[in-house]
């Protein structure tokens, strides 16, 4: 399934950390308030988790957990935030966000107004490290 | 596990739709921008999905999907939003939110600043209907 106007069906300039038959993991820099954000994107253009059969729900969530585990190991965040919205782009994708007490919004959601200037310092190569963890765990 | 200062370990005035050995589903009215919101709360005081063994990750997600399916049937939302944050209360809980094009924030997240006055009209008894769906599917 391939939707002609969907930016997740026709990705550009994505930084792909892992790709499988049914999904891909990308690292994202375009959410200004997110200190460290990966997305797990289902390949087919479906909108809701309950549009998938149970085996495929488990498949995408298992990858969300792998990304969560890798980000916890690499980034030691205060908290992991998981979210699947799709209000702008109704193509199933999960946000996996590492949150820190000194990020711009903590403890509010990253989509709330920023409360401070973020002072989070991440390893320069965190995406590379997460990618390696995902590849090794494959 | 029971944390002395955790409001989810010591709930008050919750509207419980379903309770099982390991989790409970509640309907929530205290998120001003959420038109219709249920929470799936793990009973034990753990913080992250990857703190649970895989069977229990599947157990809580299966209930999230049941709530999503029930809310879709009852409310016919534009989109379902799923989120697990725990920044304020690091006790595992999922938000299952029915979103509508005429709610206060759509397509932004409900935690963003409201963009309009919500004009969503829901069935008065939607919680009762969701509760019935959950009970019948048990």
Coordinates of C-alpha atoms in Angstrom, one line a residue:
Chain A
X1 CA 0.0 0.0 0.0
X2 CA 1.5 3.2 -1.1
X3 CA -0.3 6.5 -0.7
X4 CA 0.5 9.1 -3.4
X5 CA 0.5 12.1 -1.0
X6 CA 2.0 10.6 2.1
X7 CA 5.5 11.8 3.2
X8 CA 6.1 8.5 5.0
X9 CA 5.3 6.5 1.9
X10 CA 7.7 8.8 0.0
X11 CA 10.5 9.6 2.5
X12 CA 13.2 12.1 1.8
X13 CA 16.5 12.6 3.6
X14 CA 15.7 10.1 6.4
X15 CA 18.5 8.9 8.6
X16 CA 17.7 5.2 8.6
X17 CA 19.1 3.3 11.6
X18 CA 17.5 -0.1 10.7
X19 CA 15.3 -1.4 8.0
X20 CA 13.3 -4.6 7.9
X21 CA 10.7 -6.0 5.5
X22 CA 7.8 -4.3 7.3
X23 CA 9.3 -1.3 9.1
X24 CA 12.2 1.1 9.5
X25 CA 13.8 3.0 12.3
X26 CA 15.0 6.6 11.8
X27 CA 16.7 9.2 13.9
X28 CA 15.0 12.6 13.8
X29 CA 16.3 16.1 14.3
X30 CA 13.2 18.1 13.2
X31 CA 11.4 18.2 16.6
X32 CA 12.9 21.3 18.2
X33 CA 12.0 20.3 21.8
X34 CA 13.0 16.7 21.6
X35 CA 16.5 16.1 22.9
X36 CA 16.8 12.7 21.2
X37 CA 14.1 11.2 19.1
X38 CA 13.8 8.0 17.0
X39 CA 10.8 6.9 14.9
X40 CA 9.6 3.4 14.1
X41 CA 7.6 3.6 10.9
X42 CA 5.5 0.9 9.5
X43 CA 6.1 0.5 5.8
X44 CA 2.5 0.1 4.7
X45 CA 0.1 3.1 4.7
X46 CA -2.2 2.1 7.6
X47 CA -3.5 4.5 10.2
X48 CA -4.1 2.7 13.5
X49 CA -2.6 -0.1 15.6
X50 CA -5.9 -1.9 15.5
X51 CA -5.8 -1.9 11.7
X52 CA -2.9 -4.4 11.9
X53 CA -3.3 -8.0 12.7
X54 CA -2.0 -9.0 16.2
X55 CA 1.3 -10.5 14.9
X56 CA 2.2 -7.2 13.2
X57 CA 1.2 -5.1 16.2
X58 CA 3.6 -7.2 18.1
X59 CA 6.2 -6.8 15.4
X60 CA 6.2 -3.0 15.4
X61 CA 6.0 -2.9 19.3
X62 CA 8.9 -5.3 19.6
X63 CA 11.0 -2.8 17.5
X64 CA 9.8 0.1 19.6
X65 CA 11.0 -1.8 22.7
X66 CA 14.4 -2.5 21.0
X67 CA 14.8 1.2 20.2
X68 CA 13.7 2.1 23.8
X69 CA 16.3 -0.3 25.2
X70 CA 19.0 1.0 22.9
X71 CA 18.3 4.6 23.8
X72 CA 18.2 3.8 27.5
X73 CA 21.6 2.2 27.3
X74 CA 23.2 4.9 25.1
X75 CA 21.6 8.0 26.6
X76 CA 20.6 7.1 30.2
X77 CA 17.5 9.3 30.0
X78 CA 15.4 10.4 32.9
X79 CA 12.4 8.8 31.1
X80 CA 11.4 7.3 27.8
X81 CA 8.3 8.8 26.1
X82 CA 6.4 6.6 23.6
X83 CA 3.7 8.1 21.3
X84 CA 1.7 7.1 18.2
X85 CA -0.4 10.0 17.0
X86 CA -0.6 10.3 13.2
X87 CA -2.9 13.4 13.2
X88 CA -0.8 15.2 10.6
X89 CA 0.2 12.1 8.7
X90 CA -2.1 9.1 9.3
X91 CA 0.5 6.5 8.5
X92 CA 1.5 4.4 11.5
X93 CA 4.7 5.6 13.2
X94 CA 5.9 5.6 16.8
X95 CA 7.9 8.3 18.4
X96 CA 10.5 7.0 20.9
X97 CA 11.8 10.0 22.8
X98 CA 14.6 10.2 25.5
X99 CA 13.6 12.8 28.0
X100 CA 15.9 14.6 30.5
X101 CA 15.2 16.8 33.5
X102 CA 17.0 19.7 31.9
X103 CA 15.4 19.4 28.5
X104 CA 13.1 22.2 27.2
X105 CA 9.8 20.9 28.5
X106 CA 10.4 18.3 31.2
X107 CA 8.1 17.0 32.8
X108 CA 5.6 18.3 30.2
X109 CA 5.2 16.7 26.8
X110 CA 7.7 17.8 24.1
X111 CA 4.7 19.2 22.2
X112 CA 3.9 21.6 25.0
X113 CA 5.4 25.1 25.0
X114 CA 9.0 25.1 26.0
X115 CA 9.6 26.1 29.6
X116 CA 13.4 26.7 29.5
X117 CA 16.4 26.5 27.2
X118 CA 17.5 22.9 27.0
X119 CA 20.8 22.1 28.6
X120 CA 21.0 18.5 27.5
X121 CA 24.4 17.3 26.3
X122 CA 24.3 14.1 24.3
X123 CA 27.1 12.0 23.0
X124 CA 27.9 13.4 19.5
X125 CA 27.6 9.9 18.1
X126 CA 24.5 8.8 19.9
X127 CA 22.7 7.9 16.7
X128 CA 25.6 5.8 15.6
X129 CA 25.6 4.0 19.0
X130 CA 21.9 3.3 18.8
X131 CA 22.2 2.1 15.3
X132 CA 25.0 -0.3 16.4
X133 CA 22.9 -1.6 19.3
X134 CA 19.9 -2.2 16.9
X135 CA 22.1 -4.0 14.4
X136 CA 23.8 -6.1 17.0
X137 CA 20.5 -7.1 18.6
X138 CA 19.0 -8.1 15.2
Chain B
X1 CA 5.3 -3.1 44.4
X2 CA 3.7 -0.1 46.0
X3 CA 5.3 3.3 46.1
X4 CA 4.2 5.4 49.1
X5 CA 4.0 8.7 47.2
X6 CA 2.7 7.6 43.9
X7 CA -0.8 8.7 43.0
X8 CA -1.3 5.7 40.7
X9 CA -0.4 3.3 43.5
X10 CA -2.9 5.1 45.7
X11 CA -5.7 6.1 43.3
X12 CA -8.6 8.3 44.4
X13 CA -11.9 8.9 42.6
X14 CA -11.0 6.9 39.6
X15 CA -13.7 5.9 37.2
X16 CA -12.7 2.3 36.6
X17 CA -14.0 0.7 33.4
X18 CA -12.2 -2.6 33.8
X19 CA -9.9 -4.2 36.3
X20 CA -7.7 -7.3 35.9
X21 CA -5.0 -8.9 38.0
X22 CA -2.3 -6.7 36.5
X23 CA -3.9 -3.6 35.2
X24 CA -6.9 -1.3 35.2
X25 CA -8.7 0.9 32.6
X26 CA -10.1 4.2 33.7
X27 CA -11.9 7.0 32.0
X28 CA -10.5 10.4 32.6
X29 CA -11.9 14.0 32.6
X30 CA -9.0 16.0 33.9
X31 CA -7.2 16.6 30.6
X32 CA -8.9 19.8 29.4
X33 CA -7.9 19.4 25.8
X34 CA -8.7 15.7 25.4
X35 CA -12.2 15.1 24.0
X36 CA -12.3 11.5 25.2
X37 CA -9.5 9.9 27.1
X38 CA -9.0 6.5 28.8
X39 CA -5.9 5.3 30.6
X40 CA -4.6 1.8 30.9
X41 CA -2.6 1.6 34.1
X42 CA -0.2 -1.2 35.1
X43 CA -0.8 -2.1 38.8
X44 CA 2.8 -2.5 39.8
X45 CA 5.0 0.6 40.2
X46 CA 7.4 0.2 37.3
X47 CA 8.5 3.0 35.0
X48 CA 9.2 1.8 31.4
X49 CA 7.8 -0.8 29.0
X50 CA 11.3 -2.4 28.9
X51 CA 11.2 -2.9 32.6
X52 CA 8.5 -5.5 32.0
X53 CA 9.0 -9.0 30.7
X54 CA 7.8 -9.5 27.2
X55 CA 4.6 -11.3 28.2
X56 CA 3.5 -8.4 30.4
X57 CA 4.4 -5.9 27.7
X58 CA 2.0 -7.8 25.4
X59 CA -0.6 -8.0 28.2
X60 CA -0.8 -4.2 28.7
X61 CA -0.6 -3.5 24.9
X62 CA -3.4 -6.0 24.3
X63 CA -5.5 -4.0 26.6
X64 CA -4.5 -0.7 25.0
X65 CA -5.7 -2.2 21.7
X66 CA -9.0 -3.4 23.2
X67 CA -9.6 0.2 24.5
X68 CA -8.6 1.6 21.2
X69 CA -11.0 -0.7 19.4
X70 CA -13.8 0.1 21.8
X71 CA -13.3 3.8 21.5
X72 CA -13.2 3.6 17.7
X73 CA -16.5 1.7 17.7
X74 CA -18.2 4.0 20.2
X75 CA -16.8 7.4 19.2
X76 CA -15.8 7.1 15.5
X77 CA -12.9 9.5 16.0
X78 CA -10.8 11.1 13.3
X79 CA -7.7 9.4 14.9
X80 CA -6.6 7.5 17.9
X81 CA -3.6 8.9 19.8
X82 CA -1.6 6.5 22.0
X83 CA 1.0 7.7 24.5
X84 CA 3.1 6.5 27.4
X85 CA 5.1 9.3 29.1
X86 CA 5.3 9.1 32.9
X87 CA 7.4 12.2 33.3
X88 CA 5.2 13.5 36.1
X89 CA 4.4 10.1 37.6
X90 CA 6.9 7.4 36.6
X91 CA 4.4 4.5 37.0
X92 CA 3.6 2.8 33.7
X93 CA 0.3 4.1 32.1
X94 CA -1.0 4.5 28.6
X95 CA -3.2 7.3 27.3
X96 CA -5.7 6.3 24.7
X97 CA -7.2 9.4 23.2
X98 CA -10.0 9.8 20.7
X99 CA -9.2 12.8 18.5
X100 CA -11.5 14.8 16.3
X101 CA -10.9 17.5 13.7
X102 CA -13.0 19.9 15.7
X103 CA -11.3 19.3 19.0
X104 CA -9.2 22.0 20.7
X105 CA -5.8 21.1 19.2
X106 CA -6.2 18.9 16.2
X107 CA -3.9 18.0 14.4
X108 CA -1.5 19.1 17.2
X109 CA -1.0 16.9 20.3
X110 CA -3.5 17.6 23.1
X111 CA -0.6 18.8 25.2
X112 CA 0.1 21.7 22.8
X113 CA -1.6 25.1 23.3
X114 CA -5.3 25.0 22.3
X115 CA -6.0 26.4 18.8
X116 CA -9.7 26.7 19.1
X117 CA -12.7 26.1 21.3
X118 CA -13.6 22.4 21.0
X119 CA -16.9 21.6 19.3
X120 CA -16.8 17.9 19.8
X121 CA -20.1 16.4 20.9
X122 CA -19.8 12.9 22.3
X123 CA -22.6 10.5 23.3
X124 CA -23.4 11.3 27.0
X125 CA -22.9 7.7 27.9
X126 CA -19.7 7.0 25.9
X127 CA -17.8 5.8 29.0
X128 CA -20.7 3.4 29.7
X129 CA -20.6 2.1 26.1
X130 CA -16.8 1.7 26.2
X131 CA -17.1 -0.1 29.5
X132 CA -19.7 -2.5 28.1
X133 CA -17.5 -3.2 25.0
X134 CA -14.5 -4.0 27.2
X135 CA -16.6 -6.2 29.5
X136 CA -18.2 -8.1 26.6
X137 CA -14.8 -8.6 25.0
X138 CA -13.2 -10.0 28.2

